[in-house]
mmCIF file of C-alpha atoms and ligand atoms in Angstrom:
data_model
loop_
_atom_site.group_PDB
_atom_site.id
_atom_site.type_symbol
_atom_site.label_atom_id
_atom_site.label_comp_id
_atom_site.label_asym_id
_atom_site.label_seq_id
_atom_site.Cartn_x
_atom_site.Cartn_y
_atom_site.Cartn_z
ATOM 1 C CA MET A 28 0.044 0.040 -0.014
ATOM 2 C CA HIS A 29 1.475 3.291 -1.065
ATOM 3 C CA MET A 30 1.149 6.198 1.344
ATOM 4 C CA LEU A 31 1.269 9.934 0.961
ATOM 5 C CA THR A 32 4.750 11.145 1.877
ATOM 6 C CA LYS A 33 4.895 13.051 5.228
ATOM 7 C CA LEU A 34 6.516 16.472 4.692
ATOM 8 C CA PRO A 35 9.385 17.305 7.098
ATOM 9 C CA TYR A 36 8.209 21.015 7.209
ATOM 10 C CA ALA A 37 5.018 22.890 7.558
ATOM 11 C CA TYR A 38 2.995 24.055 4.415
ATOM 12 C CA ASP A 39 3.818 27.644 5.241
ATOM 13 C CA ALA A 40 7.521 26.964 5.804
ATOM 14 C CA LEU A 41 8.540 27.791 2.260
ATOM 15 C CA GLU A 42 6.941 31.238 2.220
ATOM 16 C CA PRO A 43 7.495 33.655 0.503
ATOM 17 C CA HIS A 44 9.026 31.404 -2.251
ATOM 18 C CA ILE A 45 6.290 28.788 -2.377
ATOM 19 C CA ASP A 46 2.997 29.813 -0.781
ATOM 20 C CA ALA A 47 1.231 27.718 1.901
ATOM 21 C CA ARG A 48 -2.078 27.367 -0.080
ATOM 22 C CA THR A 49 -0.133 25.916 -3.120
ATOM 23 C CA MET A 50 1.801 23.563 -0.890
ATOM 24 C CA GLU A 51 -1.329 22.285 0.801
ATOM 25 C CA ILE A 52 -3.358 21.704 -2.296
ATOM 26 C CA HIS A 53 -0.381 20.211 -4.136
ATOM 27 C CA HIS A 54 0.308 17.712 -1.392
ATOM 28 C CA THR A 55 -3.137 16.903 -0.074
ATOM 29 C CA LYS A 56 -5.019 16.885 -3.313
ATOM 30 C CA HIS A 57 -2.714 16.427 -6.266
ATOM 31 C CA HIS A 58 -0.076 14.144 -4.759
ATOM 32 C CA GLN A 59 -2.714 12.124 -2.722
ATOM 33 C CA THR A 60 -4.698 11.500 -5.870
ATOM 34 C CA TYR A 61 -1.734 9.851 -7.533
ATOM 35 C CA VAL A 62 -1.115 7.677 -4.497
ATOM 36 C CA ASP A 63 -4.754 6.622 -4.399
ATOM 37 C CA LYS A 64 -4.879 5.837 -8.183
ATOM 38 C CA LEU A 65 -1.660 3.872 -8.037
ATOM 39 C CA ASN A 66 -2.995 1.790 -5.141
ATOM 40 C CA ALA A 67 -6.303 1.263 -7.166
ATOM 41 C CA ALA A 68 -4.304 0.083 -10.205
ATOM 42 C CA LEU A 69 -2.301 -2.443 -8.295
ATOM 43 C CA GLU A 70 -5.327 -3.817 -6.478
ATOM 44 C CA LYS A 71 -5.599 -7.001 -8.499
ATOM 45 C CA TYR A 72 -1.727 -7.592 -8.726
ATOM 46 C CA PRO A 73 -0.521 -8.430 -5.206
ATOM 47 C CA GLN A 74 2.885 -9.425 -6.568
ATOM 48 C CA LEU A 75 3.568 -5.742 -7.565
ATOM 49 C CA GLN A 76 2.434 -4.287 -4.302
ATOM 50 C CA SER A 77 5.676 -4.534 -2.532
ATOM 51 C CA LEU A 78 7.587 -2.562 -5.185
ATOM 52 C CA SER A 79 8.327 1.110 -4.630
ATOM 53 C CA ALA A 80 6.885 3.626 -7.153
ATOM 54 C CA VAL A 81 10.351 4.176 -8.478
ATOM 55 C CA GLU A 82 10.914 0.385 -9.057
ATOM 56 C CA LEU A 83 7.425 0.125 -10.697
ATOM 57 C CA ILE A 84 8.216 2.873 -13.324
ATOM 58 C CA ALA A 85 11.920 1.868 -13.801
ATOM 59 C CA ASP A 86 10.816 -1.145 -15.763
ATOM 60 C CA LEU A 87 7.385 -0.733 -17.203
ATOM 61 C CA SER A 88 7.788 -3.779 -19.453
ATOM 62 C CA ARG A 89 7.046 -6.052 -16.442
ATOM 63 C CA ILE A 90 3.826 -4.199 -15.609
ATOM 64 C CA PRO A 91 0.710 -5.975 -17.069
ATOM 65 C CA GLU A 92 -0.618 -4.107 -20.008
ATOM 66 C CA ASP A 93 -4.031 -3.364 -18.556
ATOM 67 C CA ILE A 94 -2.461 -1.189 -15.835
ATOM 68 C CA ARG A 95 0.722 -0.015 -17.564
ATOM 69 C CA THR A 96 -0.514 3.472 -18.394
ATOM 70 C CA ALA A 97 -2.057 3.912 -14.985
ATOM 71 C CA VAL A 98 1.193 2.809 -13.272
ATOM 72 C CA ARG A 99 3.210 5.056 -15.601
ATOM 73 C CA ASN A 100 1.073 8.191 -14.796
ATOM 74 C CA ASN A 101 0.244 7.559 -11.170
ATOM 75 C CA GLY A 102 3.403 5.667 -10.098
ATOM 76 C CA GLY A 103 5.352 8.469 -11.872
ATOM 77 C CA GLY A 104 3.128 11.057 -10.206
ATOM 78 C CA HIS A 105 3.770 9.564 -6.770
ATOM 79 C CA ALA A 106 7.466 8.941 -7.228
ATOM 80 C CA ASN A 107 8.241 12.409 -8.712
ATOM 81 C CA HIS A 108 6.211 14.271 -6.115
ATOM 82 C CA GLU A 109 7.794 12.363 -3.311
ATOM 83 C CA MET A 110 11.272 13.355 -4.592
ATOM 84 C CA PHE A 111 10.193 16.931 -5.262
ATOM 85 C CA PHE A 112 8.653 17.569 -1.904
ATOM 86 C CA THR A 113 11.407 15.814 0.044
ATOM 87 C CA MET A 114 14.056 18.035 -1.657
ATOM 88 C CA LEU A 115 12.449 21.310 -0.392
ATOM 89 C CA GLY A 116 12.814 23.158 2.881
ATOM 90 C CA PRO A 117 13.290 26.403 4.609
ATOM 91 C CA ASN A 118 16.591 28.015 5.411
ATOM 92 C CA PHE A 119 18.660 27.037 2.487
ATOM 93 C CA ASP A 120 20.953 29.575 0.698
ATOM 94 C CA GLY A 121 20.183 28.526 -2.929
ATOM 95 C CA ARG A 122 23.673 27.194 -3.593
ATOM 96 C CA PRO A 123 25.081 23.621 -3.664
ATOM 97 C CA THR A 124 27.055 22.603 -0.620
ATOM 98 C CA PRO A 125 30.738 22.077 -1.475
ATOM 99 C CA GLY A 126 31.297 18.450 -2.372
ATOM 100 C CA VAL A 127 31.394 16.030 -5.307
ATOM 101 C CA LEU A 128 28.180 17.319 -6.811
ATOM 102 C CA ALA A 129 29.350 20.948 -6.765
ATOM 103 C CA ALA A 130 32.572 19.834 -8.298
ATOM 104 C CA ALA A 131 30.775 17.830 -11.018
ATOM 105 C CA ILE A 132 28.473 20.778 -11.858
ATOM 106 C CA ASP A 133 31.582 22.960 -12.269
ATOM 107 C CA ALA A 134 33.229 20.326 -14.506
ATOM 108 C CA ASP A 135 30.171 19.618 -16.626
ATOM 109 C CA PHE A 136 28.595 23.110 -16.943
ATOM 110 C CA GLY A 137 31.442 25.524 -16.320
ATOM 111 C CA ASP A 138 30.283 26.888 -13.073
ATOM 112 C CA PHE A 139 27.099 27.048 -10.892
ATOM 113 C CA GLU A 140 25.723 30.234 -12.450
ATOM 114 C CA GLN A 141 25.992 28.655 -15.976
ATOM 115 C CA PHE A 142 24.330 25.485 -14.777
ATOM 116 C CA GLN A 143 21.599 27.532 -13.229
ATOM 117 C CA ARG A 144 20.879 29.502 -16.389
ATOM 118 C CA LYS A 145 20.866 26.378 -18.476
ATOM 119 C CA PHE A 146 18.525 24.588 -16.051
ATOM 120 C CA ALA A 147 16.071 27.426 -15.931
ATOM 121 C CA ALA A 148 16.078 27.956 -19.690
ATOM 122 C CA THR A 149 15.425 24.183 -20.251
ATOM 123 C CA ALA A 150 12.629 24.157 -17.636
ATOM 124 C CA LEU A 151 11.118 27.283 -19.099
ATOM 125 C CA ALA A 152 11.234 25.940 -22.682
ATOM 126 C CA HIS A 153 9.494 22.694 -21.803
ATOM 127 C CA PHE A 154 6.029 22.553 -23.513
ATOM 128 C CA ALA A 155 3.075 21.914 -21.178
ATOM 129 C CA SER A 156 3.135 19.686 -18.139
ATOM 130 C CA GLY A 157 6.156 17.861 -17.002
ATOM 131 C CA TRP A 158 9.347 17.901 -14.875
ATOM 132 C CA ALA A 159 12.752 19.313 -15.124
ATOM 133 C CA TRP A 160 15.694 17.168 -13.951
ATOM 134 C CA LEU A 161 19.394 17.184 -13.152
ATOM 135 C CA SER A 162 20.224 13.558 -13.731
ATOM 136 C CA ALA A 163 23.364 11.383 -13.991
ATOM 137 C CA ASP A 164 24.018 8.775 -16.656
ATOM 138 C CA ALA A 165 25.650 5.443 -15.874
ATOM 139 C CA GLU A 166 29.132 7.036 -16.120
ATOM 140 C CA GLY A 167 28.241 9.695 -13.648
ATOM 141 C CA LYS A 168 28.020 12.517 -16.323
ATOM 142 C CA LEU A 169 25.413 15.194 -15.379
ATOM 143 C CA LEU A 170 22.621 16.235 -17.708
ATOM 144 C CA ILE A 171 19.781 18.658 -17.714
ATOM 145 C CA GLU A 172 16.558 17.186 -19.148
ATOM 146 C CA THR A 173 12.806 17.449 -19.002
ATOM 147 C CA THR A 174 10.221 14.729 -19.160
ATOM 148 C CA PRO A 175 6.558 14.984 -20.232
ATOM 149 C CA GLY A 176 3.544 14.037 -17.931
ATOM 150 C CA HIS A 177 4.957 12.070 -14.934
ATOM 151 C CA ASP A 178 7.784 10.366 -16.782
ATOM 152 C CA SER A 179 11.196 10.134 -15.132
ATOM 153 C CA PRO A 180 14.863 9.671 -16.135
ATOM 154 C CA VAL A 181 14.699 6.325 -14.125
ATOM 155 C CA MET A 182 12.709 4.997 -17.148
ATOM 156 C CA VAL A 183 15.739 5.233 -19.333
ATOM 157 C CA GLY A 184 18.292 4.133 -16.650
ATOM 158 C CA ARG A 185 19.452 7.590 -15.429
ATOM 159 C CA LYS A 186 19.701 8.616 -11.753
ATOM 160 C CA PRO A 187 17.691 11.747 -10.782
ATOM 161 C CA ILE A 188 19.760 14.157 -8.728
ATOM 162 C CA LEU A 189 17.234 16.997 -8.361
ATOM 163 C CA VAL A 190 13.718 17.661 -9.747
ATOM 164 C CA LEU A 191 11.389 20.576 -10.423
ATOM 165 C CA ASP A 192 7.642 20.297 -10.983
ATOM 166 C CA LEU A 193 6.654 22.060 -14.150
ATOM 167 C CA TRP A 194 2.903 21.466 -13.942
ATOM 168 C CA GLU A 195 0.832 24.647 -13.608
ATOM 169 C CA HIS A 196 -0.687 23.369 -10.373
ATOM 170 C CA ALA A 197 2.789 23.754 -8.779
ATOM 171 C CA TYR A 198 2.790 27.519 -9.244
ATOM 172 C CA TYR A 199 -0.420 28.913 -10.822
ATOM 173 C CA LEU A 200 -2.049 30.316 -7.594
ATOM 174 C CA LYS A 201 0.960 32.484 -6.902
ATOM 175 C CA HIS A 202 2.614 33.134 -10.286
ATOM 176 C CA GLN A 203 -0.237 32.300 -12.774
ATOM 177 C CA ASN A 204 1.472 31.959 -16.157
ATOM 178 C CA ARG A 205 4.824 33.210 -15.079
ATOM 179 C CA ARG A 206 6.739 29.895 -14.932
ATOM 180 C CA ALA A 207 10.096 31.702 -14.952
ATOM 181 C CA ASP A 208 9.209 33.437 -11.619
ATOM 182 C CA SER A 209 8.338 30.077 -10.094
ATOM 183 C CA ILE A 210 11.692 28.638 -11.233
ATOM 184 C CA ALA A 211 13.580 31.564 -9.693
ATOM 185 C CA ALA A 212 11.706 31.171 -6.368
ATOM 186 C CA TRP A 213 12.352 27.424 -6.280
ATOM 187 C CA TRP A 214 16.115 27.748 -6.054
ATOM 188 C CA ASN A 215 15.704 29.415 -2.621
ATOM 189 C CA VAL A 216 14.035 26.390 -1.017
ATOM 190 C CA LEU A 217 16.150 23.592 -2.635
ATOM 191 C CA ASN A 218 17.868 21.200 -0.327
ATOM 192 C CA TRP A 219 21.273 20.674 -2.007
ATOM 193 C CA GLU A 220 22.363 18.298 0.728
ATOM 194 C CA ILE A 221 19.916 15.665 -0.606
ATOM 195 C CA ALA A 222 21.047 16.370 -4.128
ATOM 196 C CA GLU A 223 24.637 15.722 -3.069
ATOM 197 C CA ARG A 224 23.497 12.395 -1.467
ATOM 198 C CA ASN A 225 21.625 11.361 -4.599
ATOM 199 C CA PHE A 226 24.694 11.997 -6.667
ATOM 200 C CA ALA A 227 27.140 10.177 -4.275
ATOM 201 C CA GLN A 228 24.996 6.979 -4.377
HETATM 202 MN MN1 LIG B 323 2.725 18.447 -9.060
#
C-alpha cells in the first residue's frame, strides 16, 4: 500500500518562495490522488504491491498491459512528487554545498551560474506539463533534461539528482502563467544536501 509522503516541514515553511495554499493543495489533493490511483491500479496484482513507485516505473515492461498506463502516470506522479517535496525546505541559501556534486557541476557546466541559467532555460522551454531534472548517466556525467507528464529519467536508466515540478498546479495560484518566476523562487528552497546524497549513491 502506497502512502502519501509526510513532509518534514509545515505548508507555510517555504513562504514567500512557495505559498502555503499551493503547498497544501499540491500535497493533499494532487499528490494524494496519484497515491490513491496507484493503489487502485495495483489492487488485483498483489505481486507488484511490494515494489516502490520508482521500482514500478523503472521497468514498465514487467507491468501488465491493462494497468501499464495507470502505473506510468500515477506511479510516476507519486515517485516524482515524493522526490520533489522531500528536496524542499526552509533556510537554504540557494547554492550547492561544497562536495562531489558541486565539483561535477563546475566540471560539466562551467560553473554554478552557467548550470543555473541552463537549467532554468530548459525548464522554461518545456512545453506543457512535465518535470525538469538534473540527472546522471551510468558514467556519472550530469545532464539537464525534461520529461513529459509524470515520466522520469529512471525509465531510461538515469539517476535523478534534483527535480522541479513544471505542472501549472505547482505555481499557478501565486505566479499564474509566469513559470520563470516560479523557477527563480524554487532555487531558494532547494535542499542541495539531498542532491549531493543522490549523486554520491
Ligand atoms: Mn505536481
